[in-house]
Coordinates of C-alpha atoms in Angstrom, one line a residue:
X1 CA -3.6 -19.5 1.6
X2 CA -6.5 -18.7 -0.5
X3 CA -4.5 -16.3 -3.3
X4 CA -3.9 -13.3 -4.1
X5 CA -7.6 -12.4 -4.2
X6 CA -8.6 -13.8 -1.0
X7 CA -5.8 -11.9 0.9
X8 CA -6.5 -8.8 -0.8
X9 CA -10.1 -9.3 0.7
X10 CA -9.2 -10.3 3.7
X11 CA -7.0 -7.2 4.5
X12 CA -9.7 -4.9 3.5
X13 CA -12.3 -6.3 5.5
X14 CA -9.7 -5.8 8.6
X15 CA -8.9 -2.4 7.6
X16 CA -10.1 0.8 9.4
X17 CA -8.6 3.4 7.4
X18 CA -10.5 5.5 5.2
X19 CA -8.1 5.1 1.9
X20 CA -6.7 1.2 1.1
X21 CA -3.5 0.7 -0.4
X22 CA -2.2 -2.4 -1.9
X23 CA 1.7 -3.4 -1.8
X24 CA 2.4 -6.6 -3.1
X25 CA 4.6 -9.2 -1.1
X26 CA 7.5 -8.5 -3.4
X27 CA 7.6 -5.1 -4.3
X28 CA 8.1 -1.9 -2.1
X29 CA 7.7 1.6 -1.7
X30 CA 9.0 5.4 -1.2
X31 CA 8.8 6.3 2.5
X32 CA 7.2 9.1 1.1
X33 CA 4.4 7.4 -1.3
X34 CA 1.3 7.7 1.0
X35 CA 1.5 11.1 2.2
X36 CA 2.5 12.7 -1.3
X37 CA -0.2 10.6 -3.1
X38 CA -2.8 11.4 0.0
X39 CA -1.6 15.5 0.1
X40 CA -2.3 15.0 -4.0
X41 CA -5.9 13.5 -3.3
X42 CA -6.6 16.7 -1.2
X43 CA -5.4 19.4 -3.2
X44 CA -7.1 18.3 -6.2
X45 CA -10.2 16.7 -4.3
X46 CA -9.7 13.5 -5.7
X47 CA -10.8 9.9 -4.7
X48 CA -7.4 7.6 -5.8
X49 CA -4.0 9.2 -6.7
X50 CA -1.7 6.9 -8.3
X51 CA 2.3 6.9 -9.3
X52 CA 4.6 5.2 -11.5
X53 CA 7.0 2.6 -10.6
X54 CA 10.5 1.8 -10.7
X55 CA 11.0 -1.7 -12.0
X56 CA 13.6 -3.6 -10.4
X57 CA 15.0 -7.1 -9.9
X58 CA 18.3 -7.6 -8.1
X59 CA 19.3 -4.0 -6.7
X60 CA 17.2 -1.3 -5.1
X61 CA 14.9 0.7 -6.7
X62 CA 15.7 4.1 -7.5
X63 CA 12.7 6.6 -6.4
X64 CA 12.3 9.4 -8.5
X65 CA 10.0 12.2 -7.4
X66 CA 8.9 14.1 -10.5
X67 CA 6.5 17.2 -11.7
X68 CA 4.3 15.7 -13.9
X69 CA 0.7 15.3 -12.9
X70 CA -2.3 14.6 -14.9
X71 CA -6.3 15.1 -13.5
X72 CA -8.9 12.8 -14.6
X73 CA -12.0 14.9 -14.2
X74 CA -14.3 11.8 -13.8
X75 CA -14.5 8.4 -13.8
X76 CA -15.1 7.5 -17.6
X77 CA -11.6 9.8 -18.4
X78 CA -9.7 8.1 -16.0
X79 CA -10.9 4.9 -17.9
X80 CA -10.1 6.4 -21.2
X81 CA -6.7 7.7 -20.2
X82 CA -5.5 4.1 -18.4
X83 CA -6.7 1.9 -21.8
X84 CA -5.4 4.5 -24.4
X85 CA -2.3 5.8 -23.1
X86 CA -0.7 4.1 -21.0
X87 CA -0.7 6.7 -18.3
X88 CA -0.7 4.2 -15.7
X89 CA -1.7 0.7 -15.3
X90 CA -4.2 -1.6 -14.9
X91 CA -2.9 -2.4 -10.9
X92 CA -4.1 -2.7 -7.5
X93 CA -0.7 -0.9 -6.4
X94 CA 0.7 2.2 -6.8
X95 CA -2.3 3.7 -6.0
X96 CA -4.1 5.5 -2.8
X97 CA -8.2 4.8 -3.0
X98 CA -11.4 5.8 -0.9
X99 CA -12.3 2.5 0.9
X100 CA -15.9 3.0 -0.2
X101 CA -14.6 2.4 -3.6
X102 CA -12.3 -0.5 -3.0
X103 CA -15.5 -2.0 -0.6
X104 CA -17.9 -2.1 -2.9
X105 CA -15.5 -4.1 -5.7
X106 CA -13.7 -6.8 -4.4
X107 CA -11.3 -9.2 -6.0
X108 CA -12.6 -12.1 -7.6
X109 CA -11.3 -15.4 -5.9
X110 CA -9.9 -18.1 -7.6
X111 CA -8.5 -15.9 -10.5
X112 CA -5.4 -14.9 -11.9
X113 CA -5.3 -11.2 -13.6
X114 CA -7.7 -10.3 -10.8
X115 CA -6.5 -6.1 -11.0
X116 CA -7.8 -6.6 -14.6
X117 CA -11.2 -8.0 -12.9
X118 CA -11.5 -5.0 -10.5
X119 CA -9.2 -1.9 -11.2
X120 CA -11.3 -0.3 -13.7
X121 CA -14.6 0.1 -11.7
X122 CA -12.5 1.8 -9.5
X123 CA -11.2 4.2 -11.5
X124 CA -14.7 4.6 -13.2
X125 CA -16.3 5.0 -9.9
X126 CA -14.0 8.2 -9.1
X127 CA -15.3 11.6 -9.0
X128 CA -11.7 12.2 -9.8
X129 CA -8.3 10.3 -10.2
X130 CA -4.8 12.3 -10.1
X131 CA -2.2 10.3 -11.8
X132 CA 1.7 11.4 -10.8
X133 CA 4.7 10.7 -12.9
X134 CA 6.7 10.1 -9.8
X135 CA 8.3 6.6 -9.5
X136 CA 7.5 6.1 -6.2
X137 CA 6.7 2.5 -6.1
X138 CA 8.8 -0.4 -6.9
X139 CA 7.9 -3.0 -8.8
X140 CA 10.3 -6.4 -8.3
X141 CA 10.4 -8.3 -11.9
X142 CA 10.5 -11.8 -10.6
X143 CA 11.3 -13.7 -13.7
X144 CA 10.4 -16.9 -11.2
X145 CA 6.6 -15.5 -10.0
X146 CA 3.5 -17.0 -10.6
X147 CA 2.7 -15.0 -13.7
X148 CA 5.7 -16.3 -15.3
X149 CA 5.4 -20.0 -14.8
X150 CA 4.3 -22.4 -17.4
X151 CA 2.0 -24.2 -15.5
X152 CA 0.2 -21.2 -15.3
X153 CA -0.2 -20.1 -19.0
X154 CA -3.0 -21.4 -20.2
X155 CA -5.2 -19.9 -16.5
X156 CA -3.2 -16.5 -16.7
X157 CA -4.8 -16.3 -20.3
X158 CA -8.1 -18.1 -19.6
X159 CA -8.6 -15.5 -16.6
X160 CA -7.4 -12.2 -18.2
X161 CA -10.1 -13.2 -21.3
X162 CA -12.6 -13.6 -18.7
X163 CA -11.7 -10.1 -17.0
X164 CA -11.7 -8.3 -20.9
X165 CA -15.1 -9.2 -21.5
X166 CA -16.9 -8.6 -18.3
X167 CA -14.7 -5.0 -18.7
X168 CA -16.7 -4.9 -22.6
X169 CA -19.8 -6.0 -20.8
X170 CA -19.3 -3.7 -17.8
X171 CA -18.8 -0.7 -20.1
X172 CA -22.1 -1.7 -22.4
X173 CA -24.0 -1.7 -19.4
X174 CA -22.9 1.6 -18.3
X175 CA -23.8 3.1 -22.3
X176 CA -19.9 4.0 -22.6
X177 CA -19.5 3.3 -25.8
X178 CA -16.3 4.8 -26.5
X179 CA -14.9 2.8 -23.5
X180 CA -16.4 -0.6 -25.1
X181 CA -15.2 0.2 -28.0
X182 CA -11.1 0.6 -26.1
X183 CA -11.9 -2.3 -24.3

């Protein structure tokens, strides 16, 4: 009962696996998503491969396997790619990653936006991320969830301010200034 942080944690820490995934409670996935996202890390010698979604509420989602596929060559591209365009998001899920990687950057407890807080190292961290088109995750829209409830406004904004600096502060430290200047 600790959050969505503290779970996250927890399941890594009782994981043996070399790659983590994250699903949220809510949402769910392709039969298909790990082993196409894993064959995808191995062809192109990758550490995370990551897909789009299909957003859904009341029905099903509807899968969608497409061509599309775009390399990141390093860490700092895969950075500039997910703040630019839009490629794919700043989540935990929908995404296959090393467990070295997830290990050393952990969710901060406590927070809300905590993939804001942690996502982006790992993506910087990797030799290579290989981003699919393929909607093979899906993403339930609950218009009743905890980022939507008024209660929580004021935290949900405190906590993704806090995440965007330490991202500008991360970034500075690392001499990216192109990526501190998109963050």
């Amino acid at each position: 009962n600790g959050g969505l942080s503290d779970a996250r944690n927890y399941g890594v820490s009782k994981s043996s696996g070399d790659y983590i995934m994250f699903v949220d409670s809510d949402d769910c996935v392709s039969p298909s998503i790990v082993s196409i996202l894993f064959n995808n890390m191995v062809q192109h010698e990758a550490d995370i491969a990551c897909c789009n979604y299909a957003a859904f509420s009341d029905e099903e989602p509807v899968y969608e396997c497409c061509e599309g596929i775009l390399v990141a060559e390093n860490g700092s591209k895969a950075c500039e790619i997910m703040m630019t365009k839009k490629t794919f998001m700043i989540t935990a899920w929908a995404s296959l990653i090393k467990r070295e990687i997830v290990e050393q950057n952990l969710f901060p407890t406590g927070r809300f936006q905590e993939d804001e807080a942690t996502t982006y190292k790992y993506f910087y961290q990797s030799r290579k991320t290989v981003v699919l088109d393929s909607k093979l995750y899906g993403y339930y829209r609950n218009e009743k969830g905890i980022m939507k409830s008024p209660e929580n406004n004021r935290k949900n904004l405190s906590d993704l301010l806090v995440s965007l600096r330490e991202q500008l502060i991360f970034f500075h430290e690392n001499k990216e200034d192109n990526l501190e200047r998109i963050a």
